[in-house]
CSV table of C-alpha atoms in Angstrom, one decimal:
chain,number,residue,atom,x,y,z
A,770,GLU,CA,114.8,89.0,75.7
A,771,THR,CA,114.7,88.0,79.8
A,772,GLY,CA,112.5,90.4,82.0
A,773,VAL,CA,113.4,91.4,85.7
A,774,THR,CA,112.7,88.6,88.1
A,775,GLN,CA,112.7,88.3,91.8
A,776,SER,CA,113.0,85.9,94.2
A,777,PRO,CA,111.5,84.5,96.6
A,778,THR,CA,107.8,86.3,95.8
A,779,HIS,CA,106.1,85.7,99.9
A,780,LEU,CA,108.2,86.2,102.4
A,781,ILE,CA,107.7,85.9,106.8
A,782,LYS,CA,110.2,86.9,109.3
A,783,THR,CA,109.9,87.7,112.4
A,784,ARG,CA,111.6,90.7,114.1
A,785,GLY,CA,115.3,91.1,114.9
A,786,GLN,CA,115.8,88.7,111.9
A,787,GLN,CA,118.0,89.6,108.7
A,788,VAL,CA,116.8,89.2,105.4
A,789,THR,CA,118.2,88.5,101.4
A,790,LEU,CA,115.6,89.7,98.3
A,791,ARG,CA,117.4,88.9,94.7
A,792,CYS,CA,116.5,90.2,91.3
A,793,SER,CA,118.0,89.6,88.3
A,794,SER,CA,118.1,92.4,85.9
A,795,GLN,CA,116.8,92.4,82.0
A,796,SER,CA,119.9,91.4,79.8
A,797,GLY,CA,121.7,94.3,78.5
A,798,HIS,CA,121.0,96.4,81.4
A,799,ASN,CA,124.2,97.4,84.2
A,800,THR,CA,122.3,99.1,86.6
A,801,VAL,CA,119.9,98.1,89.4
A,802,SER,CA,117.4,100.4,91.6
A,803,TRP,CA,115.4,99.2,95.3
A,804,TYR,CA,112.4,100.4,96.0
A,805,GLN,CA,110.3,99.9,99.2
A,806,GLN,CA,106.6,99.9,98.6
A,807,ALA,CA,104.4,100.4,101.9
A,808,LEU,CA,100.6,99.0,101.6
A,809,GLY,CA,98.7,101.8,99.4
A,810,GLN,CA,101.3,103.6,99.3
A,811,GLY,CA,103.9,104.7,96.3
A,812,PRO,CA,107.0,103.3,96.3
A,813,GLN,CA,109.9,104.7,98.5
A,814,PHE,CA,113.5,105.2,96.0
A,815,ILE,CA,115.8,103.0,98.3
A,816,PHE,CA,119.7,102.6,96.6
A,817,GLN,CA,121.3,101.9,93.1
A,818,TYR,CA,123.9,100.6,92.4
A,819,TYR,CA,125.6,100.1,89.4
A,820,ARG,CA,128.3,98.6,87.7
A,821,GLU,CA,128.5,97.2,91.3
A,822,GLU,CA,128.6,100.4,93.5
A,823,GLU,CA,125.9,102.4,95.3
A,824,ASN,CA,125.4,104.8,93.2
A,825,GLY,CA,122.7,106.3,95.2
A,826,ARG,CA,120.7,106.1,98.2
A,827,GLY,CA,117.2,107.1,99.9
A,828,ASN,CA,116.1,108.2,103.1
A,829,PHE,CA,116.7,104.5,104.7
A,830,PRO,CA,119.1,103.2,107.4
A,831,PRO,CA,122.2,101.7,107.2
A,832,ARG,CA,120.7,98.3,108.2
A,833,PHE,CA,119.5,98.2,104.5
A,834,SER,CA,122.6,97.5,102.3
A,835,GLY,CA,122.9,95.6,98.9
A,836,LEU,CA,125.6,93.9,96.7
A,837,GLN,CA,125.4,93.8,92.6
A,838,PHE,CA,127.4,91.0,90.9
A,839,PRO,CA,129.8,91.2,88.3
A,840,ASN,CA,126.5,89.5,85.8
A,841,TYR,CA,124.2,92.9,87.3
A,842,SER,CA,121.9,90.6,89.3
A,843,SER,CA,121.3,91.8,93.0
A,844,GLU,CA,121.1,91.4,96.5
A,845,LEU,CA,119.1,93.5,99.1
A,846,ASN,CA,119.5,93.0,102.4
A,847,VAL,CA,117.7,93.8,105.9
A,848,ASN,CA,119.5,93.4,109.1
A,849,ALA,CA,117.4,93.4,112.3
A,850,LEU,CA,114.4,93.9,110.6
A,851,GLU,CA,111.0,95.9,112.0
A,852,LEU,CA,107.7,95.2,111.6
A,853,ASP,CA,107.9,98.6,109.5
A,854,ASP,CA,110.5,96.7,107.2
A,855,SER,CA,107.2,95.1,106.4
A,856,ALA,CA,106.3,96.0,102.7
A,857,LEU,CA,106.7,95.3,98.7
A,858,TYR,CA,110.1,95.1,98.0
A,859,LEU,CA,110.6,95.9,94.0
A,860,CYS,CA,113.7,95.9,92.0
A,861,ALA,CA,114.4,97.7,89.1
A,862,SER,CA,116.8,97.4,86.2
A,863,SER,CA,117.5,99.9,83.6
A,864,PHE,CA,120.2,100.8,81.3
A,865,PRO,CA,121.4,104.8,81.6
A,866,THR,CA,123.3,107.3,79.2
A,867,SER,CA,124.0,110.4,80.0
A,868,GLY,CA,121.1,112.8,79.8
A,869,SER,CA,118.7,110.0,79.5
A,870,GLN,CA,115.2,109.0,81.7
A,871,ASN,CA,116.9,106.1,82.9
A,872,GLU,CA,113.9,103.6,82.1
A,873,GLN,CA,113.4,101.5,84.5
A,874,PHE,CA,112.2,98.0,83.5
A,875,PHE,CA,110.8,96.7,87.4
A,876,GLY,CA,110.1,93.0,88.1
A,877,PRO,CA,107.1,91.5,90.3
A,878,GLY,CA,108.4,92.8,93.9
A,879,THR,CA,108.7,90.1,96.6
A,880,ARG,CA,106.2,90.9,99.2
A,881,LEU,CA,108.4,90.9,102.6
A,882,THR,CA,105.9,89.9,106.2
A,883,VAL,CA,108.0,90.9,109.5
A,884,LEU,CA,105.8,89.4,112.5
B,878,ALA,CA,114.4,117.8,96.6
B,879,GLN,CA,111.2,117.0,94.1
B,880,THR,CA,107.8,115.9,95.4
B,881,VAL,CA,104.5,114.1,93.5
B,882,THR,CA,101.1,114.8,94.6
B,883,GLN,CA,98.3,112.5,94.0
B,884,SER,CA,94.8,113.8,95.2
B,885,GLN,CA,92.5,111.2,94.0
B,886,PRO,CA,92.6,107.9,96.2
B,887,GLU,CA,90.0,106.5,93.9
B,888,MET,CA,88.6,106.6,91.2
B,889,SER,CA,85.6,104.2,89.2
B,890,VAL,CA,84.5,104.8,86.2
B,891,GLN,CA,82.0,102.6,83.6
B,892,GLU,CA,83.9,100.4,81.2
B,893,ALA,CA,83.9,102.6,77.6
B,894,GLU,CA,84.0,105.9,79.4
B,895,THR,CA,87.0,108.7,80.2
B,896,VAL,CA,88.2,109.2,83.4
B,897,THR,CA,90.4,111.9,84.2
B,898,LEU,CA,93.5,111.0,87.2
B,899,SER,CA,95.5,114.0,88.2
B,900,CYS,CA,98.9,114.5,89.4
B,901,THR,CA,100.8,117.7,90.7
B,902,TYR,CA,104.6,118.2,91.3
B,903,ASP,CA,107.3,120.6,92.8
B,904,THR,CA,110.9,120.9,91.4
B,905,SER,CA,113.1,123.8,90.8
B,906,GLU,CA,115.0,122.1,87.5
B,907,SER,CA,113.7,123.0,84.2
B,908,ASN,CA,114.3,119.6,82.5
B,909,TYR,CA,112.9,116.2,83.4
B,910,TYR,CA,110.6,113.7,82.5
B,911,LEU,CA,107.1,112.4,84.1
B,912,PHE,CA,106.0,109.2,83.5
B,913,TRP,CA,102.2,107.6,84.9
B,914,TYR,CA,103.1,103.9,85.7
B,915,LYS,CA,99.9,101.1,86.1
B,916,GLN,CA,100.3,98.5,88.8
B,917,PRO,CA,97.6,95.5,88.4
B,918,PRO,CA,96.8,93.3,91.1
B,919,SER,CA,99.9,91.6,90.0
B,920,ARG,CA,102.1,93.5,91.6
B,921,GLN,CA,104.2,94.3,88.2
B,922,MET,CA,104.5,98.1,87.8
B,923,ILE,CA,103.8,98.9,84.0
B,924,LEU,CA,104.6,102.2,82.3
B,925,VAL,CA,101.5,103.1,80.4
B,926,ILE,CA,103.5,106.9,79.6
B,927,ARG,CA,105.8,109.4,79.7
B,928,GLN,CA,106.6,112.8,79.1
B,929,GLU,CA,109.7,115.1,78.5
B,930,ALA,CA,109.7,118.6,80.3
B,931,TYR,CA,110.8,120.0,77.2
B,932,LYS,CA,107.9,118.8,74.9
B,933,GLN,CA,105.4,121.1,75.1
B,934,GLN,CA,103.5,118.7,72.9
B,935,ASN,CA,101.2,116.4,75.5
B,936,ALA,CA,102.1,112.4,74.8
B,937,THR,CA,99.4,109.8,73.7
B,938,GLU,CA,99.9,106.3,73.7
B,939,ASN,CA,96.4,104.6,72.3
B,940,ARG,CA,93.8,105.0,74.2
B,941,PHE,CA,96.1,107.4,77.2
B,942,SER,CA,97.0,110.9,77.0
B,943,VAL,CA,98.1,113.3,79.0
B,944,ASN,CA,97.7,116.9,80.0
B,945,PHE,CA,101.1,118.8,80.4
B,946,GLN,CA,101.0,122.0,82.1
B,947,LYS,CA,104.4,122.9,83.2
B,948,ALA,CA,104.2,126.3,84.8
B,949,ALA,CA,101.3,125.1,87.2
B,950,LYS,CA,103.1,121.7,87.3
B,951,SER,CA,100.2,119.3,86.8
B,952,PHE,CA,100.4,116.2,84.9
B,953,SER,CA,97.2,114.3,84.6
B,954,LEU,CA,96.7,110.8,82.9
B,955,LYS,CA,93.1,111.0,80.7
B,956,ILE,CA,91.9,107.2,79.7
B,957,SER,CA,89.2,107.0,77.3
B,958,ASP,CA,87.3,104.1,76.5
B,959,SER,CA,88.2,102.6,79.6
B,960,GLN,CA,88.5,98.9,79.9
B,961,LEU,CA,88.6,96.1,82.6
B,962,GLY,CA,91.8,95.4,82.2
B,963,ASP,CA,92.3,99.5,83.4
B,964,THR,CA,91.1,98.6,86.9
B,965,ALA,CA,94.8,99.0,88.6
B,966,MET,CA,96.4,101.8,90.8
B,967,TYR,CA,98.2,104.3,88.7
B,968,PHE,CA,101.1,106.0,90.1
B,969,CYS,CA,102.5,109.5,89.0
B,970,ALA,CA,106.6,109.2,89.1
B,971,PHE,CA,109.1,111.9,88.6
B,972,ILE,CA,112.9,111.8,87.5
B,973,LEU,CA,115.3,113.5,86.7
B,974,PRO,CA,117.9,113.4,83.5
B,975,LEU,CA,121.3,111.5,84.5
B,976,GLY,CA,124.3,113.8,84.6
B,977,GLY,CA,125.9,116.2,87.5
B,978,THR,CA,124.1,114.7,90.9
B,979,SER,CA,121.2,112.8,89.5
B,980,TYR,CA,121.8,108.9,89.5
B,981,GLY,CA,118.1,108.7,88.2
B,982,LYS,CA,115.9,107.7,91.2
B,983,LEU,CA,112.5,107.7,90.2
B,984,THR,CA,110.1,109.7,93.4
B,985,PHE,CA,106.4,108.5,92.9
B,986,GLY,CA,103.0,109.7,94.0
B,987,GLN,CA,100.6,107.9,96.6
B,988,GLY,CA,98.9,106.6,94.0
B,989,THR,CA,95.2,106.4,93.0
B,990,ILE,CA,93.0,103.4,93.3
B,991,LEU,CA,91.2,103.4,89.8
B,992,THR,CA,88.1,100.7,89.4
B,993,VAL,CA,86.6,99.6,85.9
B,994,HIS,CA,82.9,99.2,86.2
B,995,PRO,CA,81.5,96.7,83.2
Protein backbone atom coordinates (compact mmCIF):
# COMPACT_ATOMS: atom_id res chain seq x y z
CA GLU A 1 0.00 0.00 0.00
CA THR A 2 1.49 3.34 -1.10
CA GLY A 3 1.25 6.19 1.37
CA VAL A 4 0.60 9.86 0.70
CA THR A 5 3.35 11.53 -1.29
CA GLN A 6 3.97 15.21 -1.94
CA SER A 7 6.20 17.10 -4.33
CA PRO A 8 8.37 19.02 -4.27
CA THR A 9 9.95 18.65 -0.84
CA HIS A 10 11.19 22.22 -0.73
CA LEU A 11 10.44 25.25 -2.84
CA ILE A 12 11.71 28.83 -2.88
CA LYS A 13 9.70 31.54 -4.62
CA THR A 14 9.66 35.32 -4.66
CA ARG A 15 6.78 37.55 -3.69
CA GLY A 16 4.17 37.89 -6.42
CA GLN A 17 4.98 34.58 -8.10
CA GLN A 18 2.66 31.61 -8.44
CA VAL A 19 3.29 28.10 -7.12
CA THR A 20 1.79 24.64 -7.61
CA LEU A 21 2.16 21.90 -5.02
CA ARG A 22 1.26 18.29 -5.73
CA CYS A 23 -0.13 15.44 -3.68
CA SER A 24 -0.76 11.79 -4.48
CA SER A 25 -3.32 10.22 -2.21
CA GLN A 26 -3.01 6.86 -0.51
CA SER A 27 -4.31 3.94 -2.54
CA GLY A 28 -8.09 3.62 -2.19
CA HIS A 29 -8.60 7.13 -0.86
CA ASN A 30 -10.89 9.54 -2.73
CA THR A 31 -10.60 12.65 -0.57
CA VAL A 32 -7.69 15.07 -0.19
CA SER A 33 -7.42 17.82 2.40
CA TRP A 34 -4.79 20.56 2.38
CA TYR A 35 -3.41 22.28 5.47
CA GLN A 36 -1.01 25.18 5.96
CA GLN A 37 1.38 24.95 8.90
CA ALA A 38 3.31 28.10 9.78
CA LEU A 39 6.56 27.61 11.68
CA GLY A 40 5.90 26.58 15.26
CA GLN A 41 2.12 26.50 14.78
CA GLY A 42 -0.57 23.91 14.29
CA PRO A 43 -1.86 23.13 10.80
CA GLN A 44 -4.72 25.27 9.48
CA PHE A 45 -7.30 23.78 7.13
CA ILE A 46 -7.22 25.27 3.61
CA PHE A 47 -9.74 23.15 1.69
CA GLN A 48 -10.82 19.64 0.90
CA TYR A 49 -11.50 17.89 -2.40
CA TYR A 50 -13.86 14.97 -2.74
CA ARG A 51 -14.41 13.28 -6.08
CA GLU A 52 -12.82 16.16 -7.97
CA GLU A 53 -14.92 18.92 -6.35
CA GLU A 54 -14.14 21.33 -3.52
CA ASN A 55 -16.00 19.97 -0.53
CA GLY A 56 -15.18 22.57 2.11
CA ARG A 57 -12.92 25.55 2.62
CA GLY A 58 -11.19 27.24 5.52
CA ASN A 59 -10.47 30.94 5.99
CA PHE A 60 -8.09 31.38 3.06
CA PRO A 61 -8.37 33.92 0.21
CA PRO A 62 -9.35 32.94 -3.35
CA ARG A 63 -5.73 33.09 -4.51
CA PHE A 64 -5.47 29.68 -2.85
CA SER A 65 -7.09 27.24 -5.25
CA GLY A 66 -6.97 23.56 -5.94
CA LEU A 67 -7.74 20.70 -8.23
CA GLN A 68 -8.40 17.02 -7.85
CA PHE A 69 -7.87 14.64 -10.72
CA PRO A 70 -9.73 11.43 -11.66
CA ASN A 71 -7.01 9.37 -9.97
CA TYR A 72 -7.69 11.45 -6.80
CA SER A 73 -4.31 13.13 -6.79
CA SER A 74 -4.49 16.84 -6.08
CA GLU A 75 -2.81 20.18 -6.65
CA LEU A 76 -2.71 23.27 -4.50
CA ASN A 77 -2.13 26.51 -6.39
CA VAL A 78 -1.23 29.79 -4.76
CA ASN A 79 -1.19 32.98 -6.82
CA ALA A 80 0.40 36.33 -6.01
CA LEU A 81 2.59 34.87 -3.29
CA GLU A 82 3.04 36.87 -0.11
CA LEU A 83 5.77 36.59 2.51
CA ASP A 84 3.22 35.15 4.99
CA ASP A 85 2.58 32.23 2.64
CA SER A 86 5.92 30.80 3.77
CA ALA A 87 4.93 27.59 5.54
CA LEU A 88 4.82 23.81 5.45
CA TYR A 89 1.93 22.65 3.27
CA LEU A 90 0.49 19.32 4.29
CA CYS A 91 -1.73 17.10 2.24
CA ALA A 92 -3.87 14.41 3.84
CA SER A 93 -5.94 11.73 2.14
CA SER A 94 -8.89 9.78 3.43
CA PHE A 95 -11.86 7.63 2.48
CA PRO A 96 -14.71 9.19 4.39
CA THR A 97 -17.96 7.44 5.17
CA SER A 98 -21.00 9.15 6.68
CA GLY A 99 -20.81 9.31 10.46
CA SER A 100 -17.18 8.31 10.52
CA GLN A 101 -14.19 10.19 11.87
CA ASN A 102 -12.70 10.74 8.40
CA GLU A 103 -9.28 9.48 9.51
CA GLN A 104 -6.70 11.36 7.52
CA PHE A 105 -3.27 10.13 6.51
CA PHE A 106 -0.68 12.82 6.02
CA GLY A 107 2.10 13.26 3.53
CA PRO A 108 5.55 14.59 4.47
CA GLY A 109 4.70 18.12 3.37
CA THR A 110 6.18 20.73 1.07
CA ARG A 111 8.21 23.51 2.66
CA LEU A 112 7.52 26.75 0.78
CA THR A 113 9.72 29.79 1.35
CA VAL A 114 8.67 33.13 -0.12
CA LEU A 115 11.40 35.75 -0.37
CA ALA B 1 -16.85 26.90 15.62
CA GLN B 2 -14.54 24.49 17.36
CA THR B 3 -11.29 25.53 19.04
CA VAL B 4 -8.43 23.50 20.46
CA THR B 5 -5.97 24.89 22.99
CA GLN B 6 -2.65 23.46 24.11
CA SER B 7 -1.28 25.59 26.93
CA GLN B 8 2.18 23.99 27.19
CA PRO B 9 4.48 25.26 24.42
CA GLU B 10 7.32 23.02 25.59
CA MET B 11 7.77 20.04 27.88
CA SER B 12 10.75 17.89 28.74
CA VAL B 13 11.10 14.50 30.40
CA GLN B 14 13.83 12.06 31.27
CA GLU B 15 14.01 8.79 29.41
CA ALA B 16 11.84 6.06 31.02
CA GLU B 17 9.75 8.59 32.96
CA THR B 18 6.13 9.60 32.41
CA VAL B 19 4.90 12.88 30.98
CA THR B 20 1.42 14.33 30.45
CA LEU B 21 0.52 16.80 27.72
CA SER B 22 -2.60 18.94 28.17
CA CYS B 23 -5.32 19.87 25.71
CA THR B 24 -8.66 21.62 26.08
CA TYR B 25 -11.24 22.18 23.39
CA ASP B 26 -14.50 23.98 22.89
CA THR B 27 -17.51 22.76 20.98
CA SER B 28 -21.28 22.77 21.27
CA GLU B 29 -21.51 19.35 19.64
CA SER B 30 -22.01 16.18 21.64
CA ASN B 31 -20.51 13.71 19.19
CA TYR B 32 -16.98 14.18 17.89
CA TYR B 33 -13.53 12.63 17.75
CA LEU B 34 -10.29 13.74 19.35
CA PHE B 35 -6.79 12.84 18.26
CA TRP B 36 -3.20 13.23 19.30
CA TYR B 37 -0.73 13.54 16.43
CA LYS B 38 3.04 13.40 16.64
CA GLN B 39 5.23 15.40 14.25
CA PRO B 40 8.94 14.55 14.52
CA PRO B 41 11.62 16.68 12.85
CA SER B 42 11.01 14.66 9.68
CA ARG B 43 7.67 16.59 9.50
CA GLN B 44 5.53 13.48 8.91
CA MET B 45 2.32 13.84 10.93
CA ILE B 46 1.67 10.51 12.65
CA LEU B 47 -1.53 9.54 14.45
CA VAL B 48 -0.74 8.50 18.02
CA ILE B 49 -4.16 7.85 19.52
CA ARG B 50 -7.85 8.62 18.96
CA GLN B 51 -10.84 8.99 21.26
CA GLU B 52 -14.52 8.89 20.36
CA ALA B 53 -16.54 11.32 22.45
CA TYR B 54 -19.43 8.95 23.06
CA LYS B 55 -17.08 6.36 24.56
CA GLN B 56 -16.44 6.94 28.24
CA GLN B 57 -13.50 4.56 28.37
CA ASN B 58 -10.17 6.27 27.86
CA ALA B 59 -8.23 5.12 24.81
CA THR B 60 -4.89 3.34 25.22
CA GLU B 61 -2.23 2.47 22.67
CA ASN B 62 0.77 0.73 24.20
CA ARG B 63 2.69 3.42 26.15
CA PHE B 64 0.22 6.14 25.18
CA SER B 65 -3.05 6.76 27.00
CA VAL B 66 -5.51 9.62 27.29
CA ASN B 67 -7.53 11.15 30.08
CA PHE B 68 -10.76 12.27 28.42
CA GLN B 69 -12.98 14.49 30.56
CA LYS B 70 -15.97 15.34 28.38
CA ALA B 71 -17.71 17.67 30.80
CA ALA B 72 -14.52 19.65 31.33
CA LYS B 73 -13.68 19.45 27.60
CA SER B 74 -10.23 18.20 28.46
CA PHE B 75 -8.15 15.62 26.58
CA SER B 76 -4.67 14.98 27.95
CA LEU B 77 -2.06 12.56 26.64
CA LYS B 78 0.08 10.48 28.98
CA ILE B 79 3.28 8.95 27.67
CA SER B 80 4.71 6.25 29.91
CA ASP B 81 8.28 4.92 29.80
CA SER B 82 9.34 7.83 27.56
CA GLN B 83 11.80 6.99 24.81
CA LEU B 84 14.23 9.19 22.87
CA GLY B 85 12.15 8.55 19.75
CA ASP B 86 9.18 10.25 21.41
CA THR B 87 10.92 13.61 20.93
CA ALA B 88 8.60 15.53 18.62
CA MET B 89 5.91 18.19 18.39
CA TYR B 90 2.57 16.85 19.60
CA PHE B 91 -0.74 18.19 18.36
CA CYS B 92 -4.18 17.73 19.79
CA ALA B 93 -6.89 17.75 17.11
CA PHE B 94 -10.68 17.70 16.87
CA ILE B 95 -13.04 16.53 14.17
CA LEU B 96 -16.79 16.23 13.79
CA PRO B 97 -18.28 13.07 12.32
CA LEU B 98 -19.08 13.27 8.64
CA GLY B 99 -22.60 14.20 7.68
CA GLY B 100 -24.82 17.26 7.49
CA THR B 101 -22.63 20.33 7.18
CA SER B 102 -19.55 18.51 8.47
CA TYR B 103 -17.13 17.46 5.78
CA GLY B 104 -14.44 16.27 8.12
CA LYS B 105 -11.82 18.95 8.62
CA LEU B 106 -9.33 18.66 11.44
CA THR B 107 -8.93 21.54 13.88
CA PHE B 108 -5.51 21.51 15.53
CA GLY B 109 -4.07 23.04 18.66
CA GLN B 110 -0.87 25.07 18.64
CA GLY B 111 1.28 22.10 19.58
CA THR B 112 3.61 21.10 22.42
CA ILE B 113 7.28 20.44 21.79
CA LEU B 114 8.31 17.39 23.81
CA THR B 115 11.97 16.67 24.40
CA VAL B 116 13.05 13.37 25.92
CA HIS B 117 16.48 13.55 27.58
CA PRO B 118 18.76 10.52 28.00
